Amino acid sequence: MERKQTRVVNVGAVGIGGDNPVRVQSMCNTDTRDVLSTVAQINRLAEAGCEIVRLAVPDDKAASVLADIRRESPVPLIADIHFDYRLALAAVEAGFDGLRINPGNIGDERKVDAVVRAAQGAKLPIRIGVNGGSLEKDLLRQYGGPTPEAMVESGLRHVAMLEKRGFHDIKISLKTSSVMKTIAAYRLMSDKVDYPLHIGITEAGTLVRGAVKSAVGLGILLHEGIGDTLRVSLTHDPVAEIGVAYEILRALNLRERGPEIISCPTCGRTEIGLIELAEQVEEALRGVEDVFTVAVMGCVVNGPGEAKEADIGIAGGRDLGIIFRKGEVVRKVKGNENLLPEFMKEIEKFLEERR
């Protein structure tokens, strides 16, 4: 798969587009006016591998604390602005690294001019965020609804507003809750512009449903070389979005972060609490950034052979487990209560040897 070459824009120190890796983003769901909880969530997102965080800026009170939040953030921040151009100016003044706006809904020409001048002066990019649920009324009438063509025309209108002011540090997103409409919209836009595209399925749903919709939609686009940065939108703790995003990228051989955990789906031969064990291993390794493969298998007879490509693995049986590397047994563990602690010791030993 060959990625489409797009322009490079920089969000703080993070490059997007061109030969940069596909970047992983998320958005805080805290009240931005609550500095402590917002900074805490930004830190949790950063620890999980999030590279850019977006914050809602709904009013003047939220705008008044942006500098405090920016000062404490370890990653670049983007201000999400709707309707009030003054909030965009406040975000720029606070040192934010990017804006997410639609130029057409922040006021008249004078207000658009002010925001563009501020962004140019601070050398920060603007993401034009088109959402299928909030398209211009004339486009809805013209196209008979929020079609991919209507979304693309909306995006191009906003692009033209920035380009005529000499502004080209632009990213574009075209999101709906429909997987197929979103794919179609990004394909159309990718053919028309060389600006980097931020991809995502908006309002995708709860953890499992949203992860599936995002994996299908974003996976197809990324496989076609479309997409320079992404967000997996879940009705869940946003930290979970980061894990799903990296698994999508890993499945496409685009990026890797942390261990890949493979585990069998269980069957009638399983004699241990494999589901619980696999979840415990996954949780224990959540903060590990090293890239390697871990197998958690439910059958001591077939497990090592089925997972022989894994760097390290465990297979459990009746009150007995075996720990293996590349299919070769390295030790046995008696007692199901000892499986997790002894396996984690072997993983630590494995990582020490690699490092």
mmCIF file of C-alpha atoms in Angstrom:
data_model
loop_
_atom_site.group_PDB
_atom_site.id
_atom_site.type_symbol
_atom_site.label_atom_id
_atom_site.label_comp_id
_atom_site.label_asym_id
_atom_site.label_seq_id
_atom_site.Cartn_x
_atom_site.Cartn_y
_atom_site.Cartn_z
ATOM 1 C CA MET A 1 0.000 0.000 0.000
ATOM 2 C CA GLU A 2 1.344 3.414 -0.966
ATOM 3 C CA ARG A 3 0.321 6.529 0.941
ATOM 4 C CA LYS A 4 -0.733 9.545 -1.037
ATOM 5 C CA GLN A 5 1.862 12.294 -0.730
ATOM 6 C CA THR A 6 0.382 15.323 0.978
ATOM 7 C CA ARG A 7 1.756 18.627 2.169
ATOM 8 C CA VAL A 8 3.410 18.746 5.559
ATOM 9 C CA VAL A 9 1.899 20.824 8.340
ATOM 10 C CA ASN A 10 3.263 21.008 11.847
ATOM 11 C CA VAL A 11 1.200 20.896 15.021
ATOM 12 C CA GLY A 12 3.799 22.010 17.488
ATOM 13 C CA ALA A 13 6.714 19.637 17.009
ATOM 14 C CA VAL A 14 4.538 16.944 15.429
ATOM 15 C CA GLY A 15 4.702 16.762 11.643
ATOM 16 C CA ILE A 16 1.612 15.651 9.746
ATOM 17 C CA GLY A 17 1.512 14.595 6.109
ATOM 18 C CA GLY A 18 4.349 13.931 3.698
ATOM 19 C CA ASP A 19 6.557 11.094 4.915
ATOM 20 C CA ASN A 20 5.541 11.483 8.562
ATOM 21 C CA PRO A 21 3.860 8.485 10.183
ATOM 22 C CA VAL A 22 0.087 8.464 10.528
ATOM 23 C CA ARG A 23 -0.474 10.422 13.720
ATOM 24 C CA VAL A 24 -2.791 9.391 16.554
ATOM 25 C CA GLN A 25 -5.080 11.979 18.081
ATOM 26 C CA SER A 26 -7.866 12.125 20.637
ATOM 27 C CA MET A 27 -10.047 14.690 22.400
ATOM 28 C CA CYS A 28 -10.541 15.343 26.093
ATOM 29 C CA ASN A 29 -14.024 14.765 27.466
ATOM 30 C CA THR A 30 -13.341 16.710 30.636
ATOM 31 C CA ASP A 31 -14.725 20.173 31.321
ATOM 32 C CA THR A 32 -11.965 22.364 29.874
ATOM 33 C CA ARG A 33 -12.653 24.901 32.614
ATOM 34 C CA ASP A 34 -11.440 22.293 35.125
ATOM 35 C CA VAL A 35 -7.687 22.603 34.655
ATOM 36 C CA LEU A 36 -6.621 19.798 36.984
ATOM 37 C CA SER A 37 -8.865 17.099 35.511
ATOM 38 C CA THR A 38 -8.134 18.220 31.960
ATOM 39 C CA VAL A 39 -4.365 18.149 32.452
ATOM 40 C CA ALA A 40 -4.638 14.760 34.176
ATOM 41 C CA GLN A 41 -6.500 13.352 31.182
ATOM 42 C CA ILE A 42 -4.022 14.862 28.722
ATOM 43 C CA ASN A 43 -1.211 13.153 30.620
ATOM 44 C CA ARG A 44 -3.041 9.812 30.557
ATOM 45 C CA LEU A 45 -3.597 10.166 26.823
ATOM 46 C CA ALA A 46 0.056 11.032 26.237
ATOM 47 C CA GLU A 47 1.204 8.023 28.279
ATOM 48 C CA ALA A 48 -0.990 5.814 26.089
ATOM 49 C CA GLY A 49 0.697 7.137 22.932
ATOM 50 C CA CYS A 50 -1.587 10.011 21.916
ATOM 51 C CA GLU A 51 0.426 12.555 19.940
ATOM 52 C CA ILE A 52 -2.050 15.447 19.652
ATOM 53 C CA VAL A 53 -4.970 16.307 21.942
ATOM 54 C CA ARG A 54 -7.980 18.464 21.058
ATOM 55 C CA LEU A 55 -9.938 20.468 23.625
ATOM 56 C CA ALA A 56 -13.384 22.009 23.399
ATOM 57 C CA VAL A 57 -13.408 25.752 24.044
ATOM 58 C CA PRO A 58 -17.090 26.525 24.611
ATOM 59 C CA ASP A 59 -16.899 29.927 26.311
ATOM 60 C CA ASP A 60 -14.773 32.702 27.771
ATOM 61 C CA LYS A 61 -14.206 30.855 31.048
ATOM 62 C CA ALA A 62 -12.711 27.909 29.195
ATOM 63 C CA ALA A 63 -10.614 30.270 27.088
ATOM 64 C CA SER A 64 -9.271 31.981 30.219
ATOM 65 C CA VAL A 65 -7.505 28.795 31.430
ATOM 66 C CA LEU A 66 -6.059 27.615 28.128
ATOM 67 C CA ALA A 67 -2.605 29.017 28.872
ATOM 68 C CA ASP A 68 -2.527 27.108 32.182
ATOM 69 C CA ILE A 69 -3.422 23.861 30.416
ATOM 70 C CA ARG A 70 -0.936 24.434 27.597
ATOM 71 C CA ARG A 71 1.833 25.072 30.097
ATOM 72 C CA GLU A 72 1.307 21.626 31.668
ATOM 73 C CA SER A 73 0.728 19.581 28.509
ATOM 74 C CA PRO A 74 3.435 17.208 27.238
ATOM 75 C CA VAL A 75 1.861 17.066 23.755
ATOM 76 C CA PRO A 76 0.582 19.646 21.243
ATOM 77 C CA LEU A 77 -2.955 20.917 21.807
ATOM 78 C CA ILE A 78 -5.664 21.918 19.351
ATOM 79 C CA ALA A 79 -8.524 24.228 20.274
ATOM 80 C CA ASP A 80 -11.954 23.198 18.997
ATOM 81 C CA ILE A 81 -13.867 26.399 18.185
ATOM 82 C CA HIS A 82 -17.425 26.963 17.029
ATOM 83 C CA PHE A 83 -19.070 30.284 16.136
ATOM 84 C CA ASP A 84 -17.090 32.696 18.346
ATOM 85 C CA TYR A 85 -13.933 33.928 16.638
ATOM 86 C CA ARG A 86 -12.724 35.533 19.892
ATOM 87 C CA LEU A 87 -12.227 32.082 21.383
ATOM 88 C CA ALA A 88 -9.910 31.193 18.495
ATOM 89 C CA LEU A 89 -7.884 34.339 19.112
ATOM 90 C CA ALA A 90 -7.670 33.479 22.812
ATOM 91 C CA ALA A 91 -6.394 29.982 21.983
ATOM 92 C CA VAL A 92 -3.675 31.402 19.760
ATOM 93 C CA GLU A 93 -2.656 33.864 22.459
ATOM 94 C CA ALA A 94 -2.572 31.030 25.010
ATOM 95 C CA GLY A 95 0.057 29.222 22.933
ATOM 96 C CA PHE A 96 -2.096 26.460 21.495
ATOM 97 C CA ASP A 97 -0.621 24.543 18.580
ATOM 98 C CA GLY A 98 -3.585 24.401 16.216
ATOM 99 C CA LEU A 99 -7.203 25.359 15.638
ATOM 100 C CA ARG A 100 -10.156 23.290 14.538
ATOM 101 C CA ILE A 101 -12.719 25.628 13.001
ATOM 102 C CA ASN A 102 -14.991 26.101 10.034
ATOM 103 C CA PRO A 103 -14.200 29.609 8.782
ATOM 104 C CA GLY A 104 -17.756 30.026 7.528
ATOM 105 C CA ASN A 105 -19.339 29.786 10.964
ATOM 106 C CA ILE A 106 -17.145 32.115 13.008
ATOM 107 C CA GLY A 107 -18.534 35.381 11.666
ATOM 108 C CA ASP A 108 -18.083 37.896 8.901
ATOM 109 C CA GLU A 109 -15.051 38.520 6.701
ATOM 110 C CA ARG A 110 -13.428 40.764 9.281
ATOM 111 C CA LYS A 111 -13.555 38.040 11.919
ATOM 112 C CA VAL A 112 -12.182 35.417 9.564
ATOM 113 C CA ASP A 113 -9.369 37.830 8.677
ATOM 114 C CA ALA A 114 -8.511 38.250 12.361
ATOM 115 C CA VAL A 115 -8.297 34.501 13.001
ATOM 116 C CA VAL A 116 -6.204 33.860 9.895
ATOM 117 C CA ARG A 117 -3.791 36.677 10.774
ATOM 118 C CA ALA A 118 -3.390 35.297 14.286
ATOM 119 C CA ALA A 119 -2.763 31.748 13.021
ATOM 120 C CA GLN A 120 -0.266 33.000 10.446
ATOM 121 C CA GLY A 121 1.577 35.041 13.033
ATOM 122 C CA ALA A 122 1.836 32.087 15.408
ATOM 123 C CA LYS A 123 2.648 29.638 12.589
ATOM 124 C CA LEU A 124 -0.057 27.199 13.603
ATOM 125 C CA PRO A 125 -2.348 25.172 11.323
ATOM 126 C CA ILE A 126 -6.108 25.219 10.974
ATOM 127 C CA ARG A 127 -8.135 22.059 10.615
ATOM 128 C CA ILE A 128 -11.309 22.488 8.629
ATOM 129 C CA GLY A 129 -13.717 20.072 10.242
ATOM 130 C CA VAL A 130 -16.718 19.170 8.093
ATOM 131 C CA ASN A 131 -19.417 17.159 9.857
ATOM 132 C CA GLY A 132 -22.283 15.525 8.001
ATOM 133 C CA GLY A 133 -24.697 16.619 10.712
ATOM 134 C CA SER A 134 -24.041 20.334 10.369
ATOM 135 C CA LEU A 135 -23.708 21.096 6.663
ATOM 136 C CA GLU A 136 -24.813 24.382 5.125
ATOM 137 C CA LYS A 137 -28.528 24.481 4.326
ATOM 138 C CA ASP A 138 -28.016 25.363 0.673
ATOM 139 C CA LEU A 139 -25.808 22.290 0.193
ATOM 140 C CA LEU A 140 -28.372 20.067 1.875
ATOM 141 C CA ARG A 141 -31.004 21.395 -0.515
ATOM 142 C CA GLN A 142 -28.745 21.102 -3.547
ATOM 143 C CA TYR A 143 -27.614 17.526 -2.866
ATOM 144 C CA GLY A 144 -30.717 16.273 -1.110
ATOM 145 C CA GLY A 145 -28.959 15.610 2.176
ATOM 146 C CA PRO A 146 -25.492 15.180 3.733
ATOM 147 C CA THR A 147 -24.011 13.267 0.796
ATOM 148 C CA PRO A 148 -20.266 12.758 0.310
ATOM 149 C CA GLU A 149 -20.400 15.305 -2.541
ATOM 150 C CA ALA A 150 -22.062 17.872 -0.285
ATOM 151 C CA MET A 151 -19.438 17.338 2.417
ATOM 152 C CA VAL A 152 -16.582 17.757 -0.039
ATOM 153 C CA GLU A 153 -18.067 20.945 -1.484
ATOM 154 C CA SER A 154 -18.469 22.320 2.037
ATOM 155 C CA GLY A 155 -14.846 21.539 2.790
ATOM 156 C CA LEU A 156 -13.640 23.150 -0.424
ATOM 157 C CA ARG A 157 -15.615 26.302 0.363
ATOM 158 C CA HIS A 158 -13.819 26.652 3.665
ATOM 159 C CA VAL A 159 -10.469 25.876 2.057
ATOM 160 C CA ALA A 160 -11.073 28.656 -0.479
ATOM 161 C CA MET A 161 -11.769 31.124 2.342
ATOM 162 C CA LEU A 162 -8.342 30.409 3.808
ATOM 163 C CA GLU A 163 -6.472 30.193 0.508
ATOM 164 C CA LYS A 164 -7.653 33.587 -0.679
ATOM 165 C CA ARG A 165 -6.060 35.005 2.457
ATOM 166 C CA GLY A 166 -2.770 33.315 1.620
ATOM 167 C CA PHE A 167 -3.180 30.637 4.300
ATOM 168 C CA HIS A 168 -2.153 27.083 3.399
ATOM 169 C CA ASP A 169 -1.308 25.353 6.695
ATOM 170 C CA ILE A 170 -4.534 23.414 6.412
ATOM 171 C CA LYS A 171 -5.781 19.983 7.442
ATOM 172 C CA ILE A 172 -9.202 18.685 6.449
ATOM 173 C CA SER A 173 -11.631 16.244 8.018
ATOM 174 C CA LEU A 174 -14.949 14.987 6.612
ATOM 175 C CA LYS A 175 -16.774 12.960 9.231
ATOM 176 C CA THR A 176 -20.133 11.262 9.477
ATOM 177 C CA SER A 177 -21.416 8.353 11.526
ATOM 178 C CA SER A 178 -21.859 6.415 8.278
ATOM 179 C CA VAL A 179 -18.829 4.333 7.396
ATOM 180 C CA MET A 180 -19.576 4.206 3.673
ATOM 181 C CA LYS A 181 -20.385 7.925 3.332
ATOM 182 C CA THR A 182 -17.210 8.819 5.199
ATOM 183 C CA ILE A 183 -15.084 6.600 2.963
ATOM 184 C CA ALA A 184 -16.660 8.081 -0.159
ATOM 185 C CA ALA A 185 -16.152 11.658 1.047
ATOM 186 C CA TYR A 186 -12.464 11.155 1.822
ATOM 187 C CA ARG A 187 -11.858 9.453 -1.513
ATOM 188 C CA LEU A 188 -13.384 12.420 -3.330
ATOM 189 C CA MET A 189 -11.454 14.984 -1.301
ATOM 190 C CA SER A 190 -8.182 13.087 -1.658
ATOM 191 C CA ASP A 191 -8.500 13.409 -5.436
ATOM 192 C CA LYS A 192 -9.032 17.170 -5.241
ATOM 193 C CA VAL A 193 -6.466 18.472 -2.740
ATOM 194 C CA ASP A 194 -3.010 17.674 -1.421
ATOM 195 C CA TYR A 195 -3.676 18.940 2.086
ATOM 196 C CA PRO A 196 -3.228 16.335 4.845
ATOM 197 C CA LEU A 197 -6.435 14.578 5.848
ATOM 198 C CA HIS A 198 -7.521 13.852 9.400
ATOM 199 C CA ILE A 199 -9.700 10.743 9.214
ATOM 200 C CA GLY A 200 -12.309 9.396 11.581
ATOM 201 C CA ILE A 201 -15.825 7.999 11.909
ATOM 202 C CA THR A 202 -17.678 10.428 14.144
ATOM 203 C CA GLU A 203 -20.258 9.307 16.715
ATOM 204 C CA ALA A 204 -19.091 5.744 16.080
ATOM 205 C CA GLY A 205 -20.611 4.445 19.319
ATOM 206 C CA THR A 206 -19.624 2.523 22.424
ATOM 207 C CA LEU A 207 -16.395 0.584 22.847
ATOM 208 C CA VAL A 208 -16.997 -2.521 20.734
ATOM 209 C CA ARG A 209 -19.395 -1.010 18.201
ATOM 210 C CA GLY A 210 -17.268 2.112 17.765
ATOM 211 C CA ALA A 211 -14.030 0.157 17.485
ATOM 212 C CA VAL A 212 -15.502 -2.068 14.764
ATOM 213 C CA LYS A 213 -16.901 0.836 12.725
ATOM 214 C CA SER A 214 -13.642 2.743 13.056
ATOM 215 C CA ALA A 215 -11.515 -0.257 12.143
ATOM 216 C CA VAL A 216 -13.560 -0.890 9.004
ATOM 217 C CA GLY A 217 -13.766 2.719 7.835
ATOM 218 C CA LEU A 218 -10.287 3.861 8.747
ATOM 219 C CA GLY A 219 -8.750 0.551 7.731
ATOM 220 C CA ILE A 220 -10.144 0.837 4.210
ATOM 221 C CA LEU A 221 -8.980 4.435 3.819
ATOM 222 C CA LEU A 222 -5.514 3.764 5.201
ATOM 223 C CA HIS A 223 -5.130 0.703 2.994
ATOM 224 C CA GLU A 224 -5.854 2.977 0.022
ATOM 225 C CA GLY A 225 -3.155 5.404 1.193
ATOM 226 C CA ILE A 226 -5.615 8.022 2.455
ATOM 227 C CA GLY A 227 -5.128 9.559 5.883
ATOM 228 C CA ASP A 228 -2.331 11.411 7.632
ATOM 229 C CA THR A 229 -3.748 11.586 11.137
ATOM 230 C CA LEU A 230 -6.668 9.835 12.783
ATOM 231 C CA ARG A 231 -8.992 9.721 15.734
ATOM 232 C CA VAL A 232 -11.028 6.740 16.830
ATOM 233 C CA SER A 233 -14.181 8.298 18.303
ATOM 234 C CA LEU A 234 -15.662 6.205 21.108
ATOM 235 C CA THR A 235 -18.360 6.765 23.698
ATOM 236 C CA HIS A 236 -15.855 5.697 26.325
ATOM 237 C CA ASP A 237 -12.762 6.843 28.165
ATOM 238 C CA PRO A 238 -10.729 8.556 25.409
ATOM 239 C CA VAL A 239 -7.623 6.661 26.501
ATOM 240 C CA ALA A 240 -9.256 3.562 24.997
ATOM 241 C CA GLU A 241 -9.307 5.343 21.634
ATOM 242 C CA ILE A 242 -5.516 5.297 21.539
ATOM 243 C CA GLY A 243 -5.241 1.546 21.949
ATOM 244 C CA VAL A 244 -7.772 0.937 19.180
ATOM 245 C CA ALA A 245 -5.988 3.416 16.896
ATOM 246 C CA TYR A 246 -2.638 1.702 17.279
ATOM 247 C CA GLU A 247 -4.163 -1.731 16.721
ATOM 248 C CA ILE A 248 -5.665 -0.490 13.442
ATOM 249 C CA LEU A 249 -2.279 0.868 12.381
ATOM 250 C CA ARG A 250 -0.499 -2.306 13.505
ATOM 251 C CA ALA A 251 -2.876 -4.519 11.516
ATOM 252 C CA LEU A 252 -1.955 -2.551 8.381
ATOM 253 C CA ASN A 253 1.794 -2.601 9.151
ATOM 254 C CA LEU A 254 1.787 1.195 9.346
ATOM 255 C CA ARG A 255 2.893 1.707 12.953
ATOM 256 C CA GLU A 256 3.607 -0.347 16.041
ATOM 257 C CA ARG A 257 3.559 0.612 19.688
ATOM 258 C CA GLY A 258 3.699 -1.790 22.582
ATOM 259 C CA PRO A 259 3.301 -5.562 22.534
ATOM 260 C CA GLU A 260 0.907 -7.386 20.261
ATOM 261 C CA ILE A 261 -1.100 -9.829 22.323
ATOM 262 C CA ILE A 262 -2.527 -12.883 20.605
ATOM 263 C CA SER A 263 -4.828 -15.308 22.369
ATOM 264 C CA CYS A 264 -7.028 -18.204 21.328
ATOM 265 C CA PRO A 265 -10.828 -17.873 21.403
ATOM 266 C CA THR A 266 -11.203 -20.781 23.878
ATOM 267 C CA CYS A 267 -12.926 -24.073 23.234
ATOM 268 C CA GLY A 268 -14.096 -27.163 25.090
ATOM 269 C CA ARG A 269 -10.489 -28.213 25.736
ATOM 270 C CA THR A 270 -9.727 -25.066 27.751
ATOM 271 C CA GLU A 271 -9.090 -25.921 31.401
ATOM 272 C CA ILE A 272 -8.074 -22.512 32.784
ATOM 273 C CA GLY A 273 -9.710 -19.119 33.073
ATOM 274 C CA LEU A 274 -8.155 -18.020 29.797
ATOM 275 C CA ILE A 275 -10.315 -14.948 29.248
ATOM 276 C CA GLU A 276 -9.387 -13.555 32.644
ATOM 277 C CA LEU A 277 -5.709 -14.454 32.191
ATOM 278 C CA ALA A 278 -5.507 -12.779 28.767
ATOM 279 C CA GLU A 279 -7.158 -9.624 30.123
ATOM 280 C CA GLN A 280 -4.775 -9.569 33.087
ATOM 281 C CA VAL A 281 -1.741 -9.902 30.820
ATOM 282 C CA GLU A 282 -3.057 -7.135 28.577
ATOM 283 C CA GLU A 283 -3.607 -4.838 31.561
ATOM 284 C CA ALA A 284 -0.190 -5.620 33.057
ATOM 285 C CA LEU A 285 1.505 -4.690 29.760
ATOM 286 C CA ARG A 286 -0.543 -1.570 29.071
ATOM 287 C CA GLY A 287 2.283 0.873 29.783
ATOM 288 C CA VAL A 288 4.990 -1.072 27.905
ATOM 289 C CA GLU A 289 6.136 0.569 24.672
ATOM 290 C CA ASP A 290 8.486 -2.195 23.464
ATOM 291 C CA VAL A 291 7.274 -3.958 20.330
ATOM 292 C CA PHE A 292 7.095 -7.739 20.654
ATOM 293 C CA THR A 293 4.502 -10.525 20.444
ATOM 294 C CA VAL A 294 2.906 -12.175 23.462
ATOM 295 C CA ALA A 295 0.718 -15.278 23.245
ATOM 296 C CA VAL A 296 -1.806 -16.365 25.871
ATOM 297 C CA MET A 297 -3.082 -19.815 24.939
ATOM 298 C CA GLY A 298 -5.539 -22.195 26.568
ATOM 299 C CA CYS A 299 -4.056 -25.553 25.608
ATOM 300 C CA VAL A 300 -0.678 -26.908 26.689
ATOM 301 C CA VAL A 301 -0.803 -29.519 23.914
ATOM 302 C CA ASN A 302 -1.325 -27.235 20.915
ATOM 303 C CA GLY A 303 -0.629 -23.788 22.346
ATOM 304 C CA PRO A 304 3.151 -23.544 21.786
ATOM 305 C CA GLY A 305 2.865 -24.871 18.253
ATOM 306 C CA GLU A 306 -0.048 -22.649 17.270
ATOM 307 C CA ALA A 307 1.754 -19.598 18.670
ATOM 308 C CA LYS A 308 5.312 -20.562 17.762
ATOM 309 C CA GLU A 309 5.935 -17.205 16.085
ATOM 310 C CA ALA A 310 5.279 -15.355 19.364
ATOM 311 C CA ASP A 311 8.344 -13.958 21.113
ATOM 312 C CA ILE A 312 7.041 -15.222 24.430
ATOM 313 C CA GLY A 313 3.888 -16.991 25.482
ATOM 314 C CA ILE A 314 2.047 -18.992 28.073
ATOM 315 C CA ALA A 315 -0.281 -21.947 27.660
ATOM 316 C CA GLY A 316 -2.378 -23.197 30.549
ATOM 317 C CA GLY A 317 -3.815 -26.599 31.396
ATOM 318 C CA ARG A 318 -5.321 -28.227 34.467
ATOM 319 C CA ASP A 319 -3.390 -26.612 37.321
ATOM 320 C CA LEU A 320 -0.327 -26.375 35.079
ATOM 321 C CA GLY A 321 1.119 -23.862 32.656
ATOM 322 C CA ILE A 322 4.066 -23.783 30.299
ATOM 323 C CA ILE A 323 5.986 -20.668 29.297
ATOM 324 C CA PHE A 324 7.576 -20.734 25.871
ATOM 325 C CA ARG A 325 9.652 -18.591 23.523
ATOM 326 C CA LYS A 326 9.273 -19.021 19.773
ATOM 327 C CA GLY A 327 7.481 -22.306 20.391
ATOM 328 C CA GLU A 328 10.198 -23.755 22.655
ATOM 329 C CA VAL A 329 9.207 -24.493 26.259
ATOM 330 C CA VAL A 330 11.452 -22.682 28.756
ATOM 331 C CA ARG A 331 9.720 -23.608 32.015
ATOM 332 C CA LYS A 332 6.633 -25.071 33.654
ATOM 333 C CA VAL A 333 4.461 -23.408 36.278
ATOM 334 C CA LYS A 334 2.311 -25.306 38.752
ATOM 335 C CA GLY A 335 -0.860 -23.797 40.176
ATOM 336 C CA ASN A 336 -3.187 -21.553 38.206
ATOM 337 C CA GLU A 337 -2.738 -18.800 40.779
ATOM 338 C CA ASN A 338 0.946 -18.670 39.828
ATOM 339 C CA LEU A 339 0.477 -18.364 36.069
ATOM 340 C CA LEU A 340 0.237 -14.568 35.839
ATOM 341 C CA PRO A 341 2.982 -13.587 38.329
ATOM 342 C CA GLU A 342 5.445 -16.143 36.946
ATOM 343 C CA PHE A 343 4.671 -15.182 33.357
ATOM 344 C CA MET A 344 5.235 -11.510 34.122
ATOM 345 C CA LYS A 345 8.622 -12.393 35.650
ATOM 346 C CA GLU A 346 9.578 -14.158 32.428
ATOM 347 C CA ILE A 347 8.422 -11.169 30.357
ATOM 348 C CA GLU A 348 10.541 -8.833 32.480
ATOM 349 C CA LYS A 349 13.526 -11.137 31.996
ATOM 350 C CA PHE A 350 12.833 -11.270 28.253
ATOM 351 C CA LEU A 351 12.700 -7.463 28.017
ATOM 352 C CA GLU A 352 15.873 -7.021 30.051
ATOM 353 C CA GLU A 353 17.702 -9.330 27.650
ATOM 354 C CA ARG A 354 16.401 -7.443 24.626
ATOM 355 C CA ARG A 355 17.330 -4.041 26.025
#
